[in-house]
Amino acid sequence: MDINELLKKENLKRHEIIYLLGLSDEKEINLLFDRADEVRRIYCGDEVHLRGIINFSNYCEQDCLYCGLRKSNKNITRYRMSPDEVVEVAHKFINKGIFTIVLQSGEDSFYDTDKIAYIIYSIKQKADVAITLSLGERDFEEYKTWKIAGADRYLIKHETANPKLYAALHENQKLTERLEHIRFLKEIGYQVGSGNMIGLPNQTLEDIADDILLCKEYELDMAAFGPFIPAPGTPWQNKKPGDVLLTLKTMAVARILLKDVHIPATTALATLDENGRIKGLKVGANVIMPDFTPSPYRENYQIYANRKCVKDNPDDCRSCLQLQIESIGRKVSNSRGDSLKLFNQAN
Ligand code: SAH
């Protein structure tokens, strides 16, 4: 296949995506990365959006094989932040120039419909920020209530588009159900982010191509592709981590195909590679999601081992990232960074 021709195509077919993911020649890989960077510039510009994550609880009712928060992991210290504490932390970072707050937790029904609605409403009352929820699978009625309370976005990764692999990873959950949640969330007006893990045991390049195609089919507003990292205390603690280069290739192909979606340079990528964030931003990414969970909670949100930036002072996070972003000629966005699809549809 002629790589230059392929990279110019408007729409890539499944076999072409697989071919690009399998590239091994350095020159060709660099052509792929350069094209992804160009598509990012055309569709998203040079701004990088910072989404501040508050991991407010690490209790989880699920038992996913890969995740350190799984309920049968007895080796982590569990915590819950009070709703008022979450609101206070959110406002502290909003005052430092953060325009999206991501409220993330394990699947923890202790935070019922009202508690989450209270947090959303209290944050929104004082500031014009976007709120993303990442709480796992909840009742459809709750999604509606939280939308009315002011939530803007929902992050719910599909983890893998291979239904058999999905069923093997999750004790009681099915891919079809996950996809129903994604469809419903879109239907009622959430901007929806999803994505996969790369390097899951037995995962193939075909599976990863299907992950990218799924993001297109569901017209997602954000698509996150991050490497799997073994988590201590899980059945998969001794598995191999995902490959950094394959993650970068996936992000690049996704950018070329999905065009105007938001793509983050994930913390998992930065955990496996010191320069992961910068490398990600250069191959299609336009979002970074720093962890603003306060100590002593932060070090206990152990979805996997040695998570990047867990020990640094969160107060410095924004300026540290700003320096890195500006060092490659990009700039930190001063807006909420809503879905580019909304903007493109309106025009
Ligand atoms: N309970 C929420 C959020 C879970 S944490 C939910 O179910 O959506 C957010 C993400 O962390 C997960 O969706 C998963 O993609 C990622 N994650 C969990 N364990 C991981 C691991 N071992 N390596 C890499 N990513 C992991």
Tab-separated table of C-alpha atoms and ligand atoms in Angstrom:
chain	number	residue	atom	x	y	z
A	1	MET	CA	0.000	0.000	0.000
A	2	ASP	CA	1.240	3.513	-0.779
A	3	ILE	CA	1.413	5.170	2.614
A	4	ASN	CA	1.139	8.733	1.308
A	5	GLU	CA	-2.022	7.913	-0.635
A	6	LEU	CA	-3.484	6.101	2.331
A	7	LEU	CA	-2.893	8.964	4.742
A	8	LYS	CA	-4.691	11.389	2.442
A	9	LYS	CA	-7.899	9.330	2.321
A	10	GLU	CA	-11.030	10.866	3.850
A	11	ASN	CA	-12.229	7.565	5.240
A	12	LEU	CA	-10.076	4.631	6.218
A	13	LYS	CA	-11.409	1.091	5.867
A	14	ARG	CA	-10.926	-1.525	8.558
A	15	HIS	CA	-8.079	-3.327	6.724
A	16	GLU	CA	-6.345	0.002	6.139
A	17	ILE	CA	-6.565	0.883	9.821
A	18	ILE	CA	-5.072	-2.499	10.710
A	19	TYR	CA	-2.277	-1.904	8.192
A	20	LEU	CA	-1.454	1.491	9.722
A	21	LEU	CA	-1.500	0.099	13.264
A	22	GLY	CA	0.968	-2.580	12.156
A	23	LEU	CA	3.511	-0.196	10.586
A	24	SER	CA	7.066	-0.957	11.668
A	25	ASP	CA	9.187	1.206	9.371
A	26	GLU	CA	10.302	4.308	11.261
A	27	LYS	CA	9.935	6.643	8.276
A	28	GLU	CA	6.399	5.435	7.616
A	29	ILE	CA	5.448	5.732	11.271
A	30	ASN	CA	6.700	9.315	11.242
A	31	LEU	CA	4.565	10.045	8.168
A	32	LEU	CA	1.550	8.701	10.072
A	33	PHE	CA	2.366	10.872	13.103
A	34	ASP	CA	2.912	13.991	10.968
A	35	ARG	CA	-0.410	13.517	9.191
A	36	ALA	CA	-2.213	13.053	12.527
A	37	ASP	CA	-0.616	16.246	13.824
A	38	GLU	CA	-1.749	18.070	10.692
A	39	VAL	CA	-5.350	16.791	11.012
A	40	ARG	CA	-5.360	17.838	14.675
A	41	ARG	CA	-4.219	21.346	13.721
A	42	ILE	CA	-6.885	21.664	11.015
A	43	TYR	CA	-9.804	20.414	13.114
A	44	CYS	CA	-8.851	21.357	16.686
A	45	GLY	CA	-6.274	24.131	16.413
A	46	ASP	CA	-3.337	24.538	18.774
A	47	GLU	CA	-5.239	24.791	22.039
A	48	VAL	CA	-4.882	22.074	24.654
A	49	HIS	CA	-7.816	21.603	27.025
A	50	LEU	CA	-7.105	20.734	30.648
A	51	ARG	CA	-9.763	18.646	32.368
A	52	GLY	CA	-9.228	18.520	36.122
A	53	ILE	CA	-10.151	15.158	37.596
A	54	ILE	CA	-11.374	14.724	41.151
A	55	ASN	CA	-11.347	11.037	42.060
A	56	PHE	CA	-13.746	11.343	44.967
A	57	SER	CA	-14.165	7.657	45.934
A	58	ASN	CA	-12.200	4.486	45.285
A	59	TYR	CA	-14.921	2.148	46.544
A	60	CYS	CA	-16.171	-0.071	43.745
A	61	GLU	CA	-18.947	-2.626	43.446
A	62	GLN	CA	-17.470	-4.173	40.280
A	63	ASP	CA	-14.689	-6.719	40.010
A	64	CYS	CA	-12.974	-5.933	36.702
A	65	LEU	CA	-9.878	-8.116	36.267
A	66	TYR	CA	-7.560	-5.278	35.299
A	67	CYS	CA	-8.533	-2.573	37.798
A	68	GLY	CA	-6.905	-1.987	41.166
A	69	LEU	CA	-10.185	-0.616	42.556
A	70	ARG	CA	-11.978	-3.978	42.028
A	71	LYS	CA	-14.010	-4.920	45.059
A	72	SER	CA	-11.987	-8.023	45.871
A	73	ASN	CA	-8.698	-6.101	46.108
A	74	LYS	CA	-8.139	-5.961	49.862
A	75	ASN	CA	-4.721	-4.289	49.511
A	76	ILE	CA	-5.833	-0.708	48.975
A	77	THR	CA	-7.049	1.811	51.516
A	78	ARG	CA	-10.580	2.819	50.601
A	79	TYR	CA	-11.762	6.435	50.922
A	80	ARG	CA	-14.777	8.609	50.230
A	81	MET	CA	-14.718	12.410	50.021
A	82	SER	CA	-17.739	14.240	51.393
A	83	PRO	CA	-19.879	16.088	48.819
A	84	ASP	CA	-18.899	19.465	50.331
A	85	GLU	CA	-15.225	18.553	50.157
A	86	VAL	CA	-15.592	17.720	46.448
A	87	VAL	CA	-17.310	21.049	45.776
A	88	GLU	CA	-14.593	22.942	47.663
A	89	VAL	CA	-11.774	21.258	45.720
A	90	ALA	CA	-13.583	21.928	42.435
A	91	HIS	CA	-13.864	25.651	43.178
A	92	LYS	CA	-10.238	25.868	44.215
A	93	PHE	CA	-9.118	24.623	40.794
A	94	ILE	CA	-11.731	26.591	38.886
A	95	ASN	CA	-10.180	29.681	40.490
A	96	LYS	CA	-6.812	28.595	39.089
A	97	GLY	CA	-8.113	28.577	35.503
A	98	ILE	CA	-9.576	25.115	34.986
A	99	PHE	CA	-12.780	25.029	32.931
A	100	THR	CA	-13.769	21.367	33.104
A	101	ILE	CA	-14.145	19.343	36.273
A	102	VAL	CA	-14.298	15.561	35.928
A	103	LEU	CA	-16.011	13.828	38.824
A	104	GLN	CA	-14.699	10.266	38.811
A	105	SER	CA	-15.057	7.283	41.148
A	106	GLY	CA	-15.415	3.539	41.293
A	107	GLU	CA	-18.974	2.291	40.936
A	108	ASP	CA	-20.078	3.432	44.371
A	109	SER	CA	-23.820	3.631	45.047
A	110	PHE	CA	-23.093	5.329	48.390
A	111	TYR	CA	-23.236	8.467	46.239
A	112	ASP	CA	-26.899	8.224	45.354
A	113	THR	CA	-28.794	10.327	42.833
A	114	ASP	CA	-29.187	13.249	45.233
A	115	LYS	CA	-25.598	13.374	46.474
A	116	ILE	CA	-24.229	13.552	42.935
A	117	ALA	CA	-26.904	16.085	41.906
A	118	TYR	CA	-25.974	18.201	44.937
A	119	ILE	CA	-22.288	18.190	43.962
A	120	ILE	CA	-23.045	19.116	40.342
A	121	TYR	CA	-25.487	21.864	41.269
A	122	SER	CA	-23.232	23.371	43.934
A	123	ILE	CA	-20.242	23.552	41.599
A	124	LYS	CA	-22.308	25.047	38.789
A	125	GLN	CA	-24.022	27.620	40.964
A	126	LYS	CA	-20.787	29.542	41.427
A	127	ALA	CA	-18.955	28.973	38.160
A	128	ASP	CA	-19.461	28.570	34.442
A	129	VAL	CA	-17.556	25.329	34.049
A	130	ALA	CA	-18.254	22.080	32.277
A	131	ILE	CA	-18.860	19.030	34.427
A	132	THR	CA	-17.981	15.550	33.270
A	133	LEU	CA	-19.196	12.519	35.176
A	134	SER	CA	-17.213	9.263	35.157
A	135	LEU	CA	-19.084	7.050	37.609
A	136	GLY	CA	-19.452	3.842	35.618
A	137	GLU	CA	-22.821	2.355	34.731
A	138	ARG	CA	-25.708	3.963	36.632
A	139	ASP	CA	-29.486	4.024	36.266
A	140	PHE	CA	-30.852	5.764	33.199
A	141	GLU	CA	-33.087	7.882	35.443
A	142	GLU	CA	-30.019	9.100	37.333
A	143	TYR	CA	-28.328	10.177	34.108
A	144	LYS	CA	-31.413	12.307	33.404
A	145	THR	CA	-31.487	13.889	36.856
A	146	TRP	CA	-27.794	14.740	36.717
A	147	LYS	CA	-28.206	16.314	33.299
A	148	ILE	CA	-30.925	18.560	34.711
A	149	ALA	CA	-28.709	19.360	37.724
A	150	GLY	CA	-26.119	20.687	35.277
A	151	ALA	CA	-23.838	17.846	34.134
A	152	ASP	CA	-22.519	18.354	30.603
A	153	ARG	CA	-20.516	15.265	29.730
A	154	TYR	CA	-20.156	11.601	30.605
A	155	LEU	CA	-17.006	9.542	30.307
A	156	ILE	CA	-17.613	5.821	30.000
A	157	LYS	CA	-14.915	3.801	28.289
A	158	HIS	CA	-15.984	0.812	26.231
A	159	GLU	CA	-12.580	-0.688	27.233
A	160	THR	CA	-12.563	-3.107	24.251
A	161	ALA	CA	-14.846	-3.503	21.244
A	162	ASN	CA	-14.293	-7.276	21.277
A	163	PRO	CA	-17.378	-8.676	23.074
A	164	LYS	CA	-15.633	-11.909	24.127
A	165	LEU	CA	-12.654	-10.080	25.569
A	166	TYR	CA	-15.014	-7.612	27.272
A	167	ALA	CA	-16.953	-10.452	28.884
A	168	ALA	CA	-13.697	-12.045	30.081
A	169	LEU	CA	-12.580	-8.803	31.766
A	170	HIS	CA	-15.808	-7.979	33.529
A	171	GLU	CA	-17.549	-10.164	36.022
A	172	ASN	CA	-21.159	-9.163	35.507
A	173	GLN	CA	-21.086	-6.700	32.655
A	174	LYS	CA	-21.568	-7.094	28.919
A	175	LEU	CA	-20.356	-4.918	26.062
A	176	THR	CA	-23.910	-4.632	24.686
A	177	GLU	CA	-25.052	-3.087	27.973
A	178	ARG	CA	-22.148	-0.651	28.029
A	179	LEU	CA	-23.029	0.434	24.506
A	180	GLU	CA	-26.677	0.923	25.466
A	181	HIS	CA	-25.533	3.312	28.178
A	182	ILE	CA	-23.382	5.213	25.680
A	183	ARG	CA	-26.296	5.456	23.240
A	184	PHE	CA	-28.698	6.653	25.927
A	185	LEU	CA	-26.297	9.255	27.280
A	186	LYS	CA	-25.852	10.697	23.786
A	187	GLU	CA	-29.589	10.645	23.225
A	188	ILE	CA	-30.353	12.775	26.270
A	189	GLY	CA	-27.748	15.341	25.329
A	190	TYR	CA	-24.546	14.483	27.145
A	191	GLN	CA	-21.273	14.974	25.323
A	192	VAL	CA	-19.907	11.461	25.603
A	193	GLY	CA	-16.336	10.245	25.870
A	194	SER	CA	-15.353	6.625	25.551
A	195	GLY	CA	-12.260	4.657	24.580
A	196	ASN	CA	-10.209	1.560	25.131
A	197	MET	CA	-7.190	0.056	26.813
A	198	ILE	CA	-4.305	-1.047	24.636
A	199	GLY	CA	-2.283	-4.179	25.369
A	200	LEU	CA	-4.993	-6.206	27.076
A	201	PRO	CA	-3.982	-9.877	27.148
A	202	ASN	CA	-5.122	-11.615	23.908
A	203	GLN	CA	-6.069	-8.313	22.244
A	204	THR	CA	-5.263	-8.100	18.499
A	205	LEU	CA	-4.697	-5.219	16.065
A	206	GLU	CA	-8.103	-6.113	14.601
A	207	ASP	CA	-9.653	-5.479	18.026
A	208	ILE	CA	-7.962	-2.078	18.251
A	209	ALA	CA	-9.154	-1.166	14.737
A	210	ASP	CA	-12.675	-2.039	15.912
A	211	ASP	CA	-12.193	0.208	18.966
A	212	ILE	CA	-11.440	3.152	16.686
A	213	LEU	CA	-14.356	2.309	14.379
A	214	LEU	CA	-16.698	2.038	17.359
A	215	CYS	CA	-15.780	5.588	18.386
A	216	LYS	CA	-16.731	6.724	14.888
A	217	GLU	CA	-19.974	4.746	14.761
A	218	TYR	CA	-21.165	6.200	18.079
A	219	GLU	CA	-20.140	9.743	17.066
A	220	LEU	CA	-18.290	10.211	20.317
A	221	ASP	CA	-17.215	13.648	21.428
A	222	MET	CA	-14.061	12.349	23.103
A	223	ALA	CA	-12.076	9.171	22.472
A	224	ALA	CA	-9.348	8.046	24.880
A	225	PHE	CA	-6.814	5.381	23.957
A	226	GLY	CA	-4.545	4.450	26.847
A	227	PRO	CA	-2.185	1.570	27.565
A	228	PHE	CA	-3.159	-1.148	30.015
A	229	ILE	CA	-0.905	-1.111	33.104
A	230	PRO	CA	-0.902	-4.083	35.501
A	231	ALA	CA	-2.383	-3.249	38.904
A	232	PRO	CA	-1.051	-4.844	42.108
A	233	GLY	CA	-3.641	-6.927	43.944
A	234	THR	CA	-5.472	-7.936	40.747
A	235	PRO	CA	-5.444	-11.263	38.854
A	236	TRP	CA	-3.548	-9.438	36.096
A	237	GLN	CA	-0.809	-7.968	38.265
A	238	ASN	CA	1.913	-9.940	36.458
A	239	LYS	CA	0.778	-9.298	32.886
A	240	LYS	CA	2.802	-7.162	30.474
A	241	PRO	CA	1.876	-3.465	30.170
A	242	GLY	CA	0.573	-2.112	26.861
A	243	ASP	CA	3.017	-0.894	24.232
A	244	VAL	CA	3.713	2.861	24.093
A	245	LEU	CA	4.395	2.949	20.343
A	246	LEU	CA	1.205	1.022	19.551
A	247	THR	CA	-0.738	3.459	21.761
A	248	LEU	CA	0.732	6.418	19.852
A	249	LYS	CA	-0.069	4.773	16.503
A	250	THR	CA	-3.640	4.151	17.674
A	251	MET	CA	-4.062	7.789	18.709
A	252	ALA	CA	-2.664	8.948	15.361
A	253	VAL	CA	-4.935	6.697	13.274
A	254	ALA	CA	-7.890	7.701	15.439
A	255	ARG	CA	-7.179	11.387	14.852
A	256	ILE	CA	-6.983	10.886	11.086
A	257	LEU	CA	-10.267	8.956	11.002
A	258	LEU	CA	-12.274	10.730	13.711
A	259	LYS	CA	-11.038	14.232	12.829
A	260	ASP	CA	-12.853	16.607	15.221
A	261	VAL	CA	-13.091	14.485	18.384
A	262	HIS	CA	-11.220	15.394	21.526
A	263	ILE	CA	-8.365	12.962	22.143
A	264	PRO	CA	-6.462	13.027	25.460
A	265	ALA	CA	-2.809	12.207	26.011
A	266	THR	CA	-3.636	9.885	28.910
A	267	THR	CA	-2.059	9.675	32.321
A	268	ALA	CA	-1.481	5.960	31.659
A	269	LEU	CA	0.669	6.877	28.654
A	270	ALA	CA	2.586	9.390	30.786
A	271	THR	CA	3.048	6.696	33.431
A	272	LEU	CA	4.773	4.334	30.984
A	273	ASP	CA	6.816	7.010	29.212
A	274	GLU	CA	8.348	10.062	30.884
A	275	ASN	CA	7.468	12.186	27.815
A	276	GLY	CA	4.183	10.432	27.124
A	277	ARG	CA	2.055	13.551	27.312
A	278	ILE	CA	4.212	15.520	24.885
A	279	LYS	CA	4.494	12.539	22.544
A	280	GLY	CA	0.703	12.160	22.640
A	281	LEU	CA	0.109	15.855	21.945
A	282	LYS	CA	2.345	15.538	18.869
A	283	VAL	CA	0.407	12.624	17.332
A	284	GLY	CA	-3.147	13.897	17.518
A	285	ALA	CA	-4.023	14.582	21.155
A	286	ASN	CA	-5.521	17.938	22.226
A	287	VAL	CA	-6.555	17.207	25.828
A	288	ILE	CA	-4.770	16.472	29.128
A	289	MET	CA	-6.594	15.262	32.213
A	290	PRO	CA	-4.531	16.046	35.337
A	291	ASP	CA	-5.496	14.558	38.687
A	292	PHE	CA	-6.625	17.229	41.182
A	293	THR	CA	-7.663	14.838	43.929
A	294	PRO	CA	-6.226	16.159	47.201
A	295	SER	CA	-3.922	14.212	49.489
A	296	PRO	CA	-4.249	11.870	51.307
A	297	TYR	CA	-6.844	10.455	48.920
A	298	ARG	CA	-4.922	10.806	45.709
A	299	GLU	CA	-2.309	8.123	46.355
A	300	ASN	CA	-5.085	5.639	47.105
A	301	TYR	CA	-6.828	5.908	43.741
A	302	GLN	CA	-4.701	3.002	42.575
A	303	ILE	CA	-6.355	1.838	39.364
A	304	TYR	CA	-2.824	0.710	38.358
A	305	ALA	CA	0.745	0.923	39.685
A	306	ASN	CA	2.886	4.086	39.920
A	307	ARG	CA	0.376	6.487	38.387
A	308	LYS	CA	2.100	9.593	37.034
A	309	CYS	CA	2.176	12.774	39.168
A	310	VAL	CA	0.572	11.167	42.208
A	311	LYS	CA	3.269	12.459	44.534
A	312	ASP	CA	3.645	16.007	43.135
A	313	ASN	CA	1.907	18.999	44.596
A	314	PRO	CA	-1.426	19.402	42.787
A	315	ASP	CA	-1.267	23.183	43.206
A	316	ASP	CA	1.566	23.301	40.672
A	317	CYS	CA	-0.109	21.071	38.171
A	318	ARG	CA	-1.543	23.715	35.903
A	319	SER	CA	1.648	25.762	35.569
A	320	CYS	CA	3.773	22.635	35.099
A	321	LEU	CA	1.547	21.450	32.273
A	322	GLN	CA	1.385	24.928	30.773
A	323	LEU	CA	5.202	25.017	30.516
A	324	GLN	CA	5.265	21.639	28.777
A	325	ILE	CA	2.450	22.579	26.409
A	326	GLU	CA	4.045	25.897	25.472
A	327	SER	CA	7.440	24.225	24.919
A	328	ILE	CA	5.985	22.574	21.795
A	329	GLY	CA	4.307	25.723	20.486
A	330	ARG	CA	0.825	24.943	21.761
A	331	LYS	CA	-1.266	26.878	24.268
A	332	VAL	CA	-3.552	26.106	27.184
A	333	SER	CA	-7.176	26.767	26.316
A	334	ASN	CA	-9.113	29.420	28.207
A	335	SER	CA	-12.492	27.963	27.390
A	336	ARG	CA	-14.559	24.954	28.452
A	337	GLY	CA	-13.541	23.109	25.316
A	338	ASP	CA	-16.959	21.712	24.539
A	339	SER	CA	-17.404	19.104	21.866
A	340	LEU	CA	-16.123	20.322	18.530
A	341	LYS	CA	-18.983	18.373	16.970
A	342	LEU	CA	-21.518	20.710	18.609
A	343	PHE	CA	-19.678	23.664	17.181
A	344	ASN	CA	-19.324	22.144	13.715
A	345	GLN	CA	-22.980	21.112	13.606
A	346	ALA	CA	-24.139	24.596	14.624
A	347	ASN	CA	-22.207	26.169	11.757
B	1	SAH	N1	-15.842	3.417	37.476
B	1	SAH	C1	-15.656	4.236	36.317
B	1	SAH	C2	-14.271	4.831	36.224
B	1	SAH	C3	-13.174	3.846	36.380
B	1	SAH	S1	-11.530	4.415	36.314
B	1	SAH	C4	-16.046	3.434	35.081
B	1	SAH	O1	-16.324	2.244	35.181
B	1	SAH	O2	-16.122	4.010	34.001
B	1	SAH	C5	-11.412	5.005	34.681
B	1	SAH	C6	-10.688	4.145	33.684
B	1	SAH	O3	-9.438	3.696	34.154
B	1	SAH	C7	-11.355	2.852	33.257
B	1	SAH	O4	-12.420	3.075	32.407
B	1	SAH	C8	-10.208	2.108	32.592
B	1	SAH	O5	-10.171	2.345	31.191
B	1	SAH	C9	-8.973	2.706	33.259
B	1	SAH	N2	-8.221	1.650	33.950
B	1	SAH	C10	-8.613	0.888	34.982
B	1	SAH	N3	-7.653	-0.013	35.300
B	1	SAH	C11	-6.645	0.190	34.425
B	1	SAH	C12	-5.390	-0.419	34.218
B	1	SAH	N4	-4.989	-1.446	34.971
B	1	SAH	N5	-4.587	0.058	33.242
B	1	SAH	C13	-4.986	1.100	32.484
B	1	SAH	N6	-6.171	1.711	32.609
B	1	SAH	C14	-6.997	1.274	33.577
